[in-house]
mmCIF file of C-alpha atoms in Angstrom:
data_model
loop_
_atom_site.group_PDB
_atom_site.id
_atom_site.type_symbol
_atom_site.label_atom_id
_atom_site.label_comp_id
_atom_site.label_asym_id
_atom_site.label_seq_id
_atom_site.Cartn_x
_atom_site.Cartn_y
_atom_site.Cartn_z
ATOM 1 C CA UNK I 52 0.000 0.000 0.000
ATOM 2 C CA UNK I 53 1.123 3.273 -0.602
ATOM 3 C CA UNK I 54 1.304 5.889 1.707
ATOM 4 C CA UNK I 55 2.114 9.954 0.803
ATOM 5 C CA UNK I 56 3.445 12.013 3.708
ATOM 6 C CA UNK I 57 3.357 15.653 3.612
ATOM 7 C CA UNK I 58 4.682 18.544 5.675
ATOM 8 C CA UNK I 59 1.911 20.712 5.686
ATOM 9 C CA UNK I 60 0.666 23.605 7.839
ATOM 10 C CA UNK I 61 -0.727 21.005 10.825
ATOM 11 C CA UNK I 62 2.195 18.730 10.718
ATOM 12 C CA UNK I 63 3.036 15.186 9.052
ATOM 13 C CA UNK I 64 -0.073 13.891 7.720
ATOM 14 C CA UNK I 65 -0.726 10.281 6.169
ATOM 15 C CA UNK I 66 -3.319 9.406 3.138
ATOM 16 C CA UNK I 67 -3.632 5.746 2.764
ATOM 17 C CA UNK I 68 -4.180 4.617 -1.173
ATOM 18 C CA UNK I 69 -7.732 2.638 -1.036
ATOM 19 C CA UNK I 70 -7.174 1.566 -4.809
ATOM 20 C CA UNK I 71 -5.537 -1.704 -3.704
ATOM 21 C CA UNK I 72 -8.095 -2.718 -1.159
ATOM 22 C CA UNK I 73 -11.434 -1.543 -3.663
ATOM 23 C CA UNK I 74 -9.805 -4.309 -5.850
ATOM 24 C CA UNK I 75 -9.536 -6.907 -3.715
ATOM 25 C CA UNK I 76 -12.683 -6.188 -2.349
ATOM 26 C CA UNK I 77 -13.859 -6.958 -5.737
ATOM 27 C CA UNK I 78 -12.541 -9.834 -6.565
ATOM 28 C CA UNK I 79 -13.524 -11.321 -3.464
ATOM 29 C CA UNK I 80 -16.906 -10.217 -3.974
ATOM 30 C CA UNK I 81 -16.618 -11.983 -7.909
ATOM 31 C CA UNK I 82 -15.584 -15.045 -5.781
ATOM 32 C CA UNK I 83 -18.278 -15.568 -3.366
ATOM 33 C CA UNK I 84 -20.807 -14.558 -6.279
ATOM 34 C CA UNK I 85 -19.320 -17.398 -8.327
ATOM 35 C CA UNK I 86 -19.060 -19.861 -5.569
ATOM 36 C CA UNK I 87 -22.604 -19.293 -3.901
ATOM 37 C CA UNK I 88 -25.288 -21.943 -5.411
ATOM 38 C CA UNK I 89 -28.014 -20.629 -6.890
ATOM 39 C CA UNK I 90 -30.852 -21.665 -5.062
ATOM 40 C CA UNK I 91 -34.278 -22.907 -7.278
ATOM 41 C CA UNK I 92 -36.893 -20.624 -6.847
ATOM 42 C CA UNK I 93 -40.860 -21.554 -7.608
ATOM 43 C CA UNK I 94 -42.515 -24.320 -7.404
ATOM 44 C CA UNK I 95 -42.281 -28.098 -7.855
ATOM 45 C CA UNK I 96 -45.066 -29.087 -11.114
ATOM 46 C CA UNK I 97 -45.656 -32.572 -12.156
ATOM 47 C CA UNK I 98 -45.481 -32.591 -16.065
ATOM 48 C CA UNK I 99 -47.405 -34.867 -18.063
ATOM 49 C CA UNK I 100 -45.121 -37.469 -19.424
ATOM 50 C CA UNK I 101 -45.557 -38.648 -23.150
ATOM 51 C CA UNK I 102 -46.354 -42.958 -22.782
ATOM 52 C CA UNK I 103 -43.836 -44.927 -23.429
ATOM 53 C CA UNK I 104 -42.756 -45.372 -27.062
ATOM 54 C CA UNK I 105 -43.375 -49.424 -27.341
ATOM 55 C CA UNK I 106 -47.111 -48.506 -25.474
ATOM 56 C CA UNK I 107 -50.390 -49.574 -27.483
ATOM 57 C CA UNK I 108 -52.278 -46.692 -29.752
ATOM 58 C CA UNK I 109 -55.558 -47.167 -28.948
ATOM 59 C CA UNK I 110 -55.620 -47.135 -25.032
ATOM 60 C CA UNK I 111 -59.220 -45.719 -23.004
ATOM 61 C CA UNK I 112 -59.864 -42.512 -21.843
ATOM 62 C CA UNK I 113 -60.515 -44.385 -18.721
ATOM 63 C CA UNK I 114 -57.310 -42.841 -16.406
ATOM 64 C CA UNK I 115 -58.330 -42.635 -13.082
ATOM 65 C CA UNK I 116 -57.763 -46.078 -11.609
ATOM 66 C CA UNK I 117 -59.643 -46.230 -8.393
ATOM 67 C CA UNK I 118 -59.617 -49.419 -5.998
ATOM 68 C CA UNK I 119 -62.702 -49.830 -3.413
ATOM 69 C CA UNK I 120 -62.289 -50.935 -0.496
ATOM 70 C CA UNK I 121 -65.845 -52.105 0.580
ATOM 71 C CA UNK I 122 -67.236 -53.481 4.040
ATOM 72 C CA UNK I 123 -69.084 -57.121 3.726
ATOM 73 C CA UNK I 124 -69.420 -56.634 7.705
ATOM 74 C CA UNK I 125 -67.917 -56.860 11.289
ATOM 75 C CA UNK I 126 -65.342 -60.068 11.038
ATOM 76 C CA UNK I 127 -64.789 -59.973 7.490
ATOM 77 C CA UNK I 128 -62.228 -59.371 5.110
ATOM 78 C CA UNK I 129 -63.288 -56.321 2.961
ATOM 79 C CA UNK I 130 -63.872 -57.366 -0.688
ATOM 80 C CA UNK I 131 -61.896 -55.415 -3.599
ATOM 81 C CA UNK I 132 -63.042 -53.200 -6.628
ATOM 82 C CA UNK I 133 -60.933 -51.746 -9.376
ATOM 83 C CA UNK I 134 -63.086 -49.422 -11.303
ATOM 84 C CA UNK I 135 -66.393 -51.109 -10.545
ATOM 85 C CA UNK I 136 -64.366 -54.634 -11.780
ATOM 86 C CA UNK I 137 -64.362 -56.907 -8.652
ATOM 87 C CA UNK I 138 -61.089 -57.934 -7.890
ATOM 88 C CA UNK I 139 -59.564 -60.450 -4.924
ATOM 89 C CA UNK I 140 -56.652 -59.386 -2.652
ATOM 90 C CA UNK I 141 -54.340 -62.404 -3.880
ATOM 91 C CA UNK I 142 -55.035 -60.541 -7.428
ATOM 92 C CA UNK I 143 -54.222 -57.125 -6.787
ATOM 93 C CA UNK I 144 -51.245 -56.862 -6.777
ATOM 94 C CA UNK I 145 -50.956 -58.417 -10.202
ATOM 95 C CA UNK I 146 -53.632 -56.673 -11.727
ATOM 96 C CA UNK I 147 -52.147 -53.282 -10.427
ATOM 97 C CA UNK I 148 -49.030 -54.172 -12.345
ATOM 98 C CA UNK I 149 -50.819 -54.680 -15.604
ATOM 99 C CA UNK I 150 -52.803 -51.467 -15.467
ATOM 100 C CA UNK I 151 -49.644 -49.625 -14.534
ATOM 101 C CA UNK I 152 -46.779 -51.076 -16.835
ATOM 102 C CA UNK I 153 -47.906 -48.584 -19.746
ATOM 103 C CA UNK I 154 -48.359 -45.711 -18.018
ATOM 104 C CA UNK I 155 -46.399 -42.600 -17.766
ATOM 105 C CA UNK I 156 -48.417 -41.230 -14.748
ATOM 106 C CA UNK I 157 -48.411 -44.077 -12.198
ATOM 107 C CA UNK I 158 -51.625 -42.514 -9.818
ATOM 108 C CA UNK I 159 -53.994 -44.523 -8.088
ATOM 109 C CA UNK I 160 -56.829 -43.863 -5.619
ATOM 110 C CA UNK I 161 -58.207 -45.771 -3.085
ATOM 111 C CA UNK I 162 -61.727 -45.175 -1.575
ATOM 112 C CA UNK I 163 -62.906 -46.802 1.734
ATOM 113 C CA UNK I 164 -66.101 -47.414 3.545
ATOM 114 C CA UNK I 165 -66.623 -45.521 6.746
ATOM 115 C CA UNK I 166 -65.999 -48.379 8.755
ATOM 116 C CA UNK I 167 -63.157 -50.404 7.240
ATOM 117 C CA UNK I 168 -60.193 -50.425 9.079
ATOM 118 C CA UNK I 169 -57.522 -48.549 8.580
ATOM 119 C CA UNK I 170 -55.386 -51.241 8.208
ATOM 120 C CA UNK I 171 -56.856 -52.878 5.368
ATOM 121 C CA UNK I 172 -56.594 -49.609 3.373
ATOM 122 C CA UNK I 173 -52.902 -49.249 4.510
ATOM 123 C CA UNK I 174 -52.675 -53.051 2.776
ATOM 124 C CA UNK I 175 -53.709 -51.862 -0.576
ATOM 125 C CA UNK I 176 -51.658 -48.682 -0.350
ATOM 126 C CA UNK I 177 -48.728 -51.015 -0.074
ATOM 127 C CA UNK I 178 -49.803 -53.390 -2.418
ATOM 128 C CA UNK I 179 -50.055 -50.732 -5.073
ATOM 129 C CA UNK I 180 -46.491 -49.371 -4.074
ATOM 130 C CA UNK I 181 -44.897 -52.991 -4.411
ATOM 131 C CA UNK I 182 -46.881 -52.851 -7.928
ATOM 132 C CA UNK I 183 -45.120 -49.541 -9.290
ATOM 133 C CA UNK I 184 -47.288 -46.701 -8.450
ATOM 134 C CA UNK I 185 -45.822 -43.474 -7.456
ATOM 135 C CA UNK I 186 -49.022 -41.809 -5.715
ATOM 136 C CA UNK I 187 -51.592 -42.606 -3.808
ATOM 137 C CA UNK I 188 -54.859 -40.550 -2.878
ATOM 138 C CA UNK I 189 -57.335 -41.166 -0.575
ATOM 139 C CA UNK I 190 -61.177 -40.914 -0.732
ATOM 140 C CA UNK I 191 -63.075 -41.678 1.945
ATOM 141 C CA UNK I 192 -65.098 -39.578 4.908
ATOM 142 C CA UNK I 193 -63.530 -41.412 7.776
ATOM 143 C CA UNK I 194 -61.583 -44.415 8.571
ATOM 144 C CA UNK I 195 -61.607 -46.006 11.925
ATOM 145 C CA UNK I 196 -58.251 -46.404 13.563
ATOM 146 C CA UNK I 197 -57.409 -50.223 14.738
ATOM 147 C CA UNK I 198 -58.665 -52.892 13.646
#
């Protein structure tokens, strides 16, 4: 740094050159701007994804798969509907994966009786996961913890 020392009127006086220190000061500035990650602003959207290339032409409009869960009474295991098609729980599981292995948007939903157990709905939802959906929804009023 430089450093100019007069004889003046009030004595010895000192005037420190600031060029030196503006310039580092900017290039460390140009260093934390380059080294600071950008962070994503907005919001997450799900896309619709085109189907797969080797996918059949001529599929149905039909794209909400929904699986019932429906109450045959206290004691009983709940029987099974995939869009109004009655299905068994030893079935499901394959049946999912045939609906599912041609589509780009893997989304299920499962609606429950009021009183079905919880448990039995947690089944499906698992069943459905092991059978390569991504999402699950939910429609139902209430679901009774337990059972």
């Amino acid at each position: 740094m430089a450093m100019a020392v007069g004889s003046g009127k009030g004595g010895p006086s000192a005037d420190i050159n600031v060029t030196p220190l503006i310039d580092v000061l900017l290039v460390l500035l140009i260093i934390f701007m380059v080294i600071t990650p950008l962070t994503p602003k907005g919001l997450d959207a799900l896309v619709p994804q085109p189907p797969p290339p080797n996918a059949p032409k001529n599929q149905s409009n039909d794209r909400t798969i929904v699986v019932q869960v429906i109450d045959k009474g206290p004691g009983q295991t709940p029987r099974l509907k995939i869009n109004h098609d009655d299905a068994t729980w030893d079935s499901l599981q394959g049946r999912l994966t045939d609906i599912f292995k041609t589509r780009a948007e893997k989304v299920m939903f499962v609606k429950g009786d009021d009183n079905i157990p919880f448990a039995d709905v947690a089944n499906v939802i698992d069943i459905a996961h092991a059978s390569g959906v991504d999402k699950v929804g939910l429609i139902t009023a209430k679901i009774e913890a337990g059972g």
